[in-house]
Coordinates of C-alpha atoms in Angstrom, one line a residue:
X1317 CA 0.0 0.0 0.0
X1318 CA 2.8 2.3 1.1
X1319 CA 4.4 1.5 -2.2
X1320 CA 1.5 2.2 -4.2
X1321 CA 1.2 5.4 -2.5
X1322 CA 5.2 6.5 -3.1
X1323 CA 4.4 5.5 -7.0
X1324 CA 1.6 7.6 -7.2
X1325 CA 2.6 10.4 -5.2
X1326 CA 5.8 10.3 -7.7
X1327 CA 4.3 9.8 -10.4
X1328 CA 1.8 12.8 -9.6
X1329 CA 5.1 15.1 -9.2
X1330 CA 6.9 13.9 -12.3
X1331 CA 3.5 14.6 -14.1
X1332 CA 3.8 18.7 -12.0
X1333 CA 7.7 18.5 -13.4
X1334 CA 7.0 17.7 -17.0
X1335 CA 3.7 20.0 -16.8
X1336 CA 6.1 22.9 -15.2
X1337 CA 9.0 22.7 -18.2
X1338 CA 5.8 22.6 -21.0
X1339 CA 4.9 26.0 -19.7
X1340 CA 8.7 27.0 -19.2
X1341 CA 9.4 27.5 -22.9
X1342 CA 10.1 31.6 -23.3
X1343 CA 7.4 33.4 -25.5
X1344 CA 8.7 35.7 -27.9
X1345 CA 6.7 38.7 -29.4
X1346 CA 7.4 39.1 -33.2
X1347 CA 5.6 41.6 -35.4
X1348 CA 5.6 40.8 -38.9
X1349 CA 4.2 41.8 -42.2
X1350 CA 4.8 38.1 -43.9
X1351 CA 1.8 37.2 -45.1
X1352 CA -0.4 35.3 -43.5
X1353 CA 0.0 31.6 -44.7
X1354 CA 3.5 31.3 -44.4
X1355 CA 3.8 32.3 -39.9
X1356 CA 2.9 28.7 -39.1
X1357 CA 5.9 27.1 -41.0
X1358 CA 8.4 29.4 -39.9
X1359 CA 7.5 29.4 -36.8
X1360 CA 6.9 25.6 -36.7
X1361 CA 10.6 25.4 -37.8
X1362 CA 12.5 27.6 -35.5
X1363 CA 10.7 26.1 -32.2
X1364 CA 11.1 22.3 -33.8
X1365 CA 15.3 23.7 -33.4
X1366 CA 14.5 25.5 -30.2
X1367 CA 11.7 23.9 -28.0
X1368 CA 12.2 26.0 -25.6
X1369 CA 10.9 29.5 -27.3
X1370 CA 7.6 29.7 -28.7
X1371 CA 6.8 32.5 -30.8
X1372 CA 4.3 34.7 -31.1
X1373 CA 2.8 36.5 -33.8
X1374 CA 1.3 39.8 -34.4
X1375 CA 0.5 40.2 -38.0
X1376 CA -0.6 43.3 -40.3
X1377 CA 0.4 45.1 -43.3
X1378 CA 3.5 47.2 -43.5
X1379 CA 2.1 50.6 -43.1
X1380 CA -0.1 49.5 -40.1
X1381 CA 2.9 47.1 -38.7
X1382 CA 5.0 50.4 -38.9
X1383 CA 2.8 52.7 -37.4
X1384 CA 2.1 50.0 -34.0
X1385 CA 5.7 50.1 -34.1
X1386 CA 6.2 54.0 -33.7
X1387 CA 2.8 54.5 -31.5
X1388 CA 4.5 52.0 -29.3
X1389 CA 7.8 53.4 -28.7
X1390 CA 7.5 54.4 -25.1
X1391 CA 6.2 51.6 -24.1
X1392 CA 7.3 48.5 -26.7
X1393 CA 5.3 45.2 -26.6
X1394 CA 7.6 43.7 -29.5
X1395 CA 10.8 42.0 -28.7
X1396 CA 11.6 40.9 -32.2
X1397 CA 10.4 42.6 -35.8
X1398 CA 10.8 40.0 -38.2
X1399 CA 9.5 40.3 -42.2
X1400 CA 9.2 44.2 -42.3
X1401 CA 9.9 46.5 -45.4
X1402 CA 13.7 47.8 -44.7
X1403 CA 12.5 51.5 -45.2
X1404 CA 10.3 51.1 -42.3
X1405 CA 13.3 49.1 -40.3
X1406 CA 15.4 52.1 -41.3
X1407 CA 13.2 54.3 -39.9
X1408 CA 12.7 52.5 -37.1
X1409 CA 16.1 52.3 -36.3
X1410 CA 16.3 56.3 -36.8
X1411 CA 13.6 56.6 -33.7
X1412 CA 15.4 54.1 -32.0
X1413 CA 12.8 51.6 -31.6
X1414 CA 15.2 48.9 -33.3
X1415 CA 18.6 48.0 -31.4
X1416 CA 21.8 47.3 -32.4
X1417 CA 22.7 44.0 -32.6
X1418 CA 25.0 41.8 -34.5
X1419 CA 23.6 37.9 -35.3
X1420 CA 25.4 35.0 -35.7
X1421 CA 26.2 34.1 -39.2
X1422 CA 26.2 37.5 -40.6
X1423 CA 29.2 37.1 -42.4
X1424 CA 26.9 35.0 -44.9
X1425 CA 24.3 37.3 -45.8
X1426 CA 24.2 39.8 -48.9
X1427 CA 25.2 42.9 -47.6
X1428 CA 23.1 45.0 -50.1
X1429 CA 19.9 43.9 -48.4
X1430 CA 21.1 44.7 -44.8
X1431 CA 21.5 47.8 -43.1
X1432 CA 24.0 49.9 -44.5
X1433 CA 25.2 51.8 -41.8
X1434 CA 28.4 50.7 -39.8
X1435 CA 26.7 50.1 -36.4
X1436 CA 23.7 47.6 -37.7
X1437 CA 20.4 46.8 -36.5
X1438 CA 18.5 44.9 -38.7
X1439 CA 19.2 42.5 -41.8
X1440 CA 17.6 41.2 -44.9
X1441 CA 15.2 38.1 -45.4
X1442 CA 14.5 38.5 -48.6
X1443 CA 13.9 40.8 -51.3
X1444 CA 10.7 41.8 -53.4
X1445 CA 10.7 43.5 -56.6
X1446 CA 8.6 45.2 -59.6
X1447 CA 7.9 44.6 -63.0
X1448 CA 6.1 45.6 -65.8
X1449 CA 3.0 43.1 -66.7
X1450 CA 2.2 43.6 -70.3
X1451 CA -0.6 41.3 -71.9
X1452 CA 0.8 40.1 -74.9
X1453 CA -2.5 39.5 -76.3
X1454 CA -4.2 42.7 -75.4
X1455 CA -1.2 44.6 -76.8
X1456 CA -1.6 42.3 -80.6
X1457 CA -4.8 43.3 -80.2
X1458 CA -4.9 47.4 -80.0
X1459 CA -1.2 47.0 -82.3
X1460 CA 0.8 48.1 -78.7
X1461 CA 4.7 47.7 -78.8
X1462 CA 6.4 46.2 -75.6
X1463 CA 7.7 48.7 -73.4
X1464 CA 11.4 48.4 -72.7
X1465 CA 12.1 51.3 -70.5
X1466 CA 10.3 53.7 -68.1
X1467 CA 10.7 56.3 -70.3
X1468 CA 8.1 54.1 -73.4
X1469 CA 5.5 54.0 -70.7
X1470 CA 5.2 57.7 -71.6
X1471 CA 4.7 57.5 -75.2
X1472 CA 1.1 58.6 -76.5
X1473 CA 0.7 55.1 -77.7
X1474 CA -0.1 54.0 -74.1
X1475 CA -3.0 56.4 -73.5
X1476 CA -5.4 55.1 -71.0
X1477 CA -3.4 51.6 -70.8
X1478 CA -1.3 51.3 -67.8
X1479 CA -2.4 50.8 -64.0
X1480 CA -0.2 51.2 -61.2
X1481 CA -0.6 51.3 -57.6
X1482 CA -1.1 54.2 -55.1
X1483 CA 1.5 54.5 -53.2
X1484 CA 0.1 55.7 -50.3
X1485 CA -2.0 53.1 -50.0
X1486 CA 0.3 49.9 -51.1
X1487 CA 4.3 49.5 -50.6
X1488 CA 4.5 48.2 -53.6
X1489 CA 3.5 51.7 -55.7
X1490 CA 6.0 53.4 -52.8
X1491 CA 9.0 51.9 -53.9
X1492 CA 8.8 52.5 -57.5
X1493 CA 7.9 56.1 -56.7
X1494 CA 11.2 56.2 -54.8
X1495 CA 12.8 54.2 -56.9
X1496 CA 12.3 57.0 -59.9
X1497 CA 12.7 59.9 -57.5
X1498 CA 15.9 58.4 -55.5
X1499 CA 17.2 57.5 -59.6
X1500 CA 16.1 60.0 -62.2
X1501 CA 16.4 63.6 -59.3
X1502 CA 13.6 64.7 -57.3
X1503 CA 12.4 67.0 -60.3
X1504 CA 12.7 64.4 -63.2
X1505 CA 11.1 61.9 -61.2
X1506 CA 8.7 64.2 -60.6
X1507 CA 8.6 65.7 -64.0
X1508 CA 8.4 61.7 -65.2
X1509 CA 5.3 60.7 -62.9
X1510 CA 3.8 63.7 -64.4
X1511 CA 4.2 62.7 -67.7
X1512 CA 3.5 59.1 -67.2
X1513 CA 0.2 59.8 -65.2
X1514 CA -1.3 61.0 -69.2
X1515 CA -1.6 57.7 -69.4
X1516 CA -2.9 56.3 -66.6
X1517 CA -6.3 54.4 -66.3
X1518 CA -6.1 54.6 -63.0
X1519 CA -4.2 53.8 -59.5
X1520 CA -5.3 50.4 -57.4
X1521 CA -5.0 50.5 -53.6
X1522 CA -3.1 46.9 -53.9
X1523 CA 0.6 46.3 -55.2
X1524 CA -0.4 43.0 -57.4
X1525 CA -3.8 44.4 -58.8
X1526 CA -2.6 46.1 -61.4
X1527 CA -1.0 42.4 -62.6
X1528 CA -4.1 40.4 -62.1
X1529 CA -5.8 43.4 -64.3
X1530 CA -3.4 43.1 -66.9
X1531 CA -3.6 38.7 -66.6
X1532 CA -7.6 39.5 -67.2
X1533 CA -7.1 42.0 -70.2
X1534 CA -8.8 45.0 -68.0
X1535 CA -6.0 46.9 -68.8
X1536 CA -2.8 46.4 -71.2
X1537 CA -0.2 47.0 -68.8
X1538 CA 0.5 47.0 -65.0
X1539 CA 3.1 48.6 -62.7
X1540 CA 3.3 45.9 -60.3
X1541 CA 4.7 42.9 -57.9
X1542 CA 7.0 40.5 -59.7
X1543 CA 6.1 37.5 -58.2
X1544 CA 2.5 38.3 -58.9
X1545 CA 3.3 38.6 -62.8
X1546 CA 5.6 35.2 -62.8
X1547 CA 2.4 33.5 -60.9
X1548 CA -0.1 35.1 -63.3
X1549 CA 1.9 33.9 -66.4
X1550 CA 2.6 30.3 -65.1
X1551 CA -1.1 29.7 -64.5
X1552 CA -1.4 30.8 -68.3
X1553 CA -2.6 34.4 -68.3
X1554 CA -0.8 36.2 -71.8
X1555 CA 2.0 38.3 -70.0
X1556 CA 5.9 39.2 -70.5
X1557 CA 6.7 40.2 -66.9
X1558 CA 9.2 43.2 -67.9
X1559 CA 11.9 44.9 -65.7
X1560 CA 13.2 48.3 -66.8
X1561 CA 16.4 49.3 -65.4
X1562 CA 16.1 51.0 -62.0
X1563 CA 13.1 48.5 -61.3
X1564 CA 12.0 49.7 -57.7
X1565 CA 12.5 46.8 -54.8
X1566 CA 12.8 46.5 -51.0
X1567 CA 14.2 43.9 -48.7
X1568 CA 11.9 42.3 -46.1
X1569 CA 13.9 42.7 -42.6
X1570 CA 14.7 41.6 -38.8
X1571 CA 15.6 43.2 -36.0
X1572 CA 15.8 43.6 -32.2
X1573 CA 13.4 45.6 -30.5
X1574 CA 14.1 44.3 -26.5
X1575 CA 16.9 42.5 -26.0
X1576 CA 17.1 39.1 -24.3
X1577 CA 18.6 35.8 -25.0
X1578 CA 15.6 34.3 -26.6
X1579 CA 15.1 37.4 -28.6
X1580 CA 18.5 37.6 -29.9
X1581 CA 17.9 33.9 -30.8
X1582 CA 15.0 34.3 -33.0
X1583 CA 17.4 36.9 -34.9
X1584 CA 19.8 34.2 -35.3
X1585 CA 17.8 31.9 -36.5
X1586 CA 16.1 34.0 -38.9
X1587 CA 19.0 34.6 -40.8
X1588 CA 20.2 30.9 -40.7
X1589 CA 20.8 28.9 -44.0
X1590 CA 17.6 26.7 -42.4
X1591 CA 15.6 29.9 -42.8
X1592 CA 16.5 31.1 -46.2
X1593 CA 15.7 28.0 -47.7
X1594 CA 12.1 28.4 -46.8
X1595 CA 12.1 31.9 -47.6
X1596 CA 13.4 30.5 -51.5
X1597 CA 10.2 28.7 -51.6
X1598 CA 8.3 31.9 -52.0
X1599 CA 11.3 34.9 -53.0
X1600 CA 13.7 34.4 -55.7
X1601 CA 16.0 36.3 -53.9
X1602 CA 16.8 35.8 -50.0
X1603 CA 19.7 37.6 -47.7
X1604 CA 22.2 34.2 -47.3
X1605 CA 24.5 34.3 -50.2
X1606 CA 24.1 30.2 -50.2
X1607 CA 20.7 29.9 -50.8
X1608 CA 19.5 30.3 -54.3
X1609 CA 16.8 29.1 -56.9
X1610 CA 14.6 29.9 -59.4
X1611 CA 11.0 31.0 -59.5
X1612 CA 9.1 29.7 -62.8
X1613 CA 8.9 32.4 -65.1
X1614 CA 10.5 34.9 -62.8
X1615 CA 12.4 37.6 -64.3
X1616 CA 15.9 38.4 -64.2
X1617 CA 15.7 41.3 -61.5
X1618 CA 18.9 41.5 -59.8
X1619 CA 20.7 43.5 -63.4
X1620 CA 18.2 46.0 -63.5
X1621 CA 17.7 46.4 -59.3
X1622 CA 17.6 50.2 -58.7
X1623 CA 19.7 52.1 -55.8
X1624 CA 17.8 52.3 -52.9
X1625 CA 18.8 54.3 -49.9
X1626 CA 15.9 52.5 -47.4
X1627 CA 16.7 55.4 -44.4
X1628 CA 15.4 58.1 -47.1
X1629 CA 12.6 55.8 -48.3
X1630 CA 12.0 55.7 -44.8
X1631 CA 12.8 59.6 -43.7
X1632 CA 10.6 61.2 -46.5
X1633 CA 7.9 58.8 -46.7
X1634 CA 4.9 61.3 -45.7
X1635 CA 6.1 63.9 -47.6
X1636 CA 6.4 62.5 -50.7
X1637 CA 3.1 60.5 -50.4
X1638 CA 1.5 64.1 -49.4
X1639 CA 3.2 65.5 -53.3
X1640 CA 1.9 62.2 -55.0
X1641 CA -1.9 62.7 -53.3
X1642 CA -2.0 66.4 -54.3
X1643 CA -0.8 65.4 -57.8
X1644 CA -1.9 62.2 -58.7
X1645 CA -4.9 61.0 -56.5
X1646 CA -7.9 62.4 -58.8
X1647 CA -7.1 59.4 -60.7
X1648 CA -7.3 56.2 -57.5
X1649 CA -9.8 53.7 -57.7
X1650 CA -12.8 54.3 -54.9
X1651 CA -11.0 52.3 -51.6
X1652 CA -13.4 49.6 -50.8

């Protein structure tokens, strides 16, 4: 009896011990602008290599993610910000919400997608890029010739064929903007957007709509997300997915918000070999110099990648977005 007794009461404080370590695993606070289906398998692969830190997400788009991020700044609930646009890591950086921090296996990664300052806080995932989706059969259609650089979208030719996003409601439109203003001058990239707006249908208030409208025919030609284009045109739609030199892109970022060991982890992880090769599943182009493959139909971006100075994409952000509204918004679609 006395034995049965000693087996269950150890048995009952095994059973405490085991229940006491489950709940011991660190939580980690990451916000993120990833989308939405890919959380679970990264986070499912980082805690499957460190069972004792659970993450957890908080999720929304990049201009919302930012904004938390800045209204937060007193008081930050984030420990980690991983899969944020690197202007808004820059500027993040530049209010000091992001800290500096050095991860293991840096030495790896492509510097041009990091932070390019000498003391560094946060590092590139992956990059994202532009294109031009012209529907081939659209174009045979109204007897259109393919564009080949920025400079054809203007011809009179294009009149009423070309969508592109607004930039102050989609990253996607914002880094092109930049890309023209940071590469042509502030007043020819001004002077450009100017011209080029002649021909505007209209700007969408999502960076891959103007692609799926040009995979559909609605309009000839879309200013748009790369990887949208290269999807469209492997499920069949009728489009050459174009990219003019100084095609606008951005890197998708980490970095440290509150420092702690499990923190600092996540960071290391995150810019792991591991890591990168799920990020090649869905970018092209990822931050570890190792790690490489090939998207069907993707086109070549890296020659024709524009120089992008993400602390000024970050720094002028509302002002150029207040020029753009005041010059360009007559033409948005109605926001949903």
């Amino acid at each position: 009896m006395m034995k049965n007794r000693f087996m269950k009461g150890s048995l009952a404080a095994l059973v405490t011990l085991l229940a006491g370590n489950a709940h011991a695993a660190q939580e980690v606070t990451v916000y993120t602008a990833f989308e939405t289906d890919i959380l679970a398998k990264y986070k499912n692969a980082f805690e499957s290599e460190n069972p004792d830190i659970h993450i957890k997400w908080v999720r929304d788009s990049t201009g919302i993610m930012t904004a938390k991020l800045l209204a937060e700044k007193n008081n930050p609930r984030a420990e980690v910000v991983w899969g944020l646009a690197g202007s808004s890591m820059a500027l993040l950086k530049e209010e000091g919400i992001l800290k500096p921090y050095t991860p293991q296996g840096v030495e790896a990664l492509r510097s041009n997608l990091n932070d390019p300052q000498s003391i560094q806080a946060w590092y590139g995932n992956d990059a994202f890029f532009n294109a031009v989706c012209f529907n081939e059969a659209v174009a045979k259609q109204l007897n259109l010739p393919a564009p080949k650089s920025w400079d054809d979208l203007t011809k009179p030719i294009y009149k009423g064929h070309i969508a592109m996003p607004n930039p102050a409601s989609s990253g996607t439109g914002y880094m092109q903007v930049s890309a023209w203003l940071q590469n042509m001058g502030e007043d020819q990239g001004w002077n450009y957007m100017q011209k080029l707006d002649q021909n505007i249908a209209h700007y969408t208030h999502s960076g891959s709509k103007p692609c799926v409208q040009a995979g559909m025919g609605e309009v000839a030609i879309g200013i748009s997300m790369a990887s949208r284009g290269a999807k469209l045109k492997t499920q069949g739609a009728p489009l050459s997915v174009i990219t003019p030199e100084g095609i606008g892109w951005e890197s998708e970022a980490v970095g440290l918000v509150k420092p702690s060991d499990a923190a600092q982890r996540v960071i290391d992880w995150s810019i792991s070999k591991a890591a990168n090769e799920l990020y090649i599943e869905m970018y092209p182009v990822v931050g570890h110099k190792d790690v490489t493959g090939k998207a069907e139909n993707f086109p070549n971006v890296e020659k024709n990648m524009a120089k992008m100075d993400f602390a000024r994409m970050g720094s002028e952000r509302a002002d150029v977005l207040k020029t753009w509204s005041e010059k360009f918004d007559a033409k948005s679609e109605p926001k949903s």
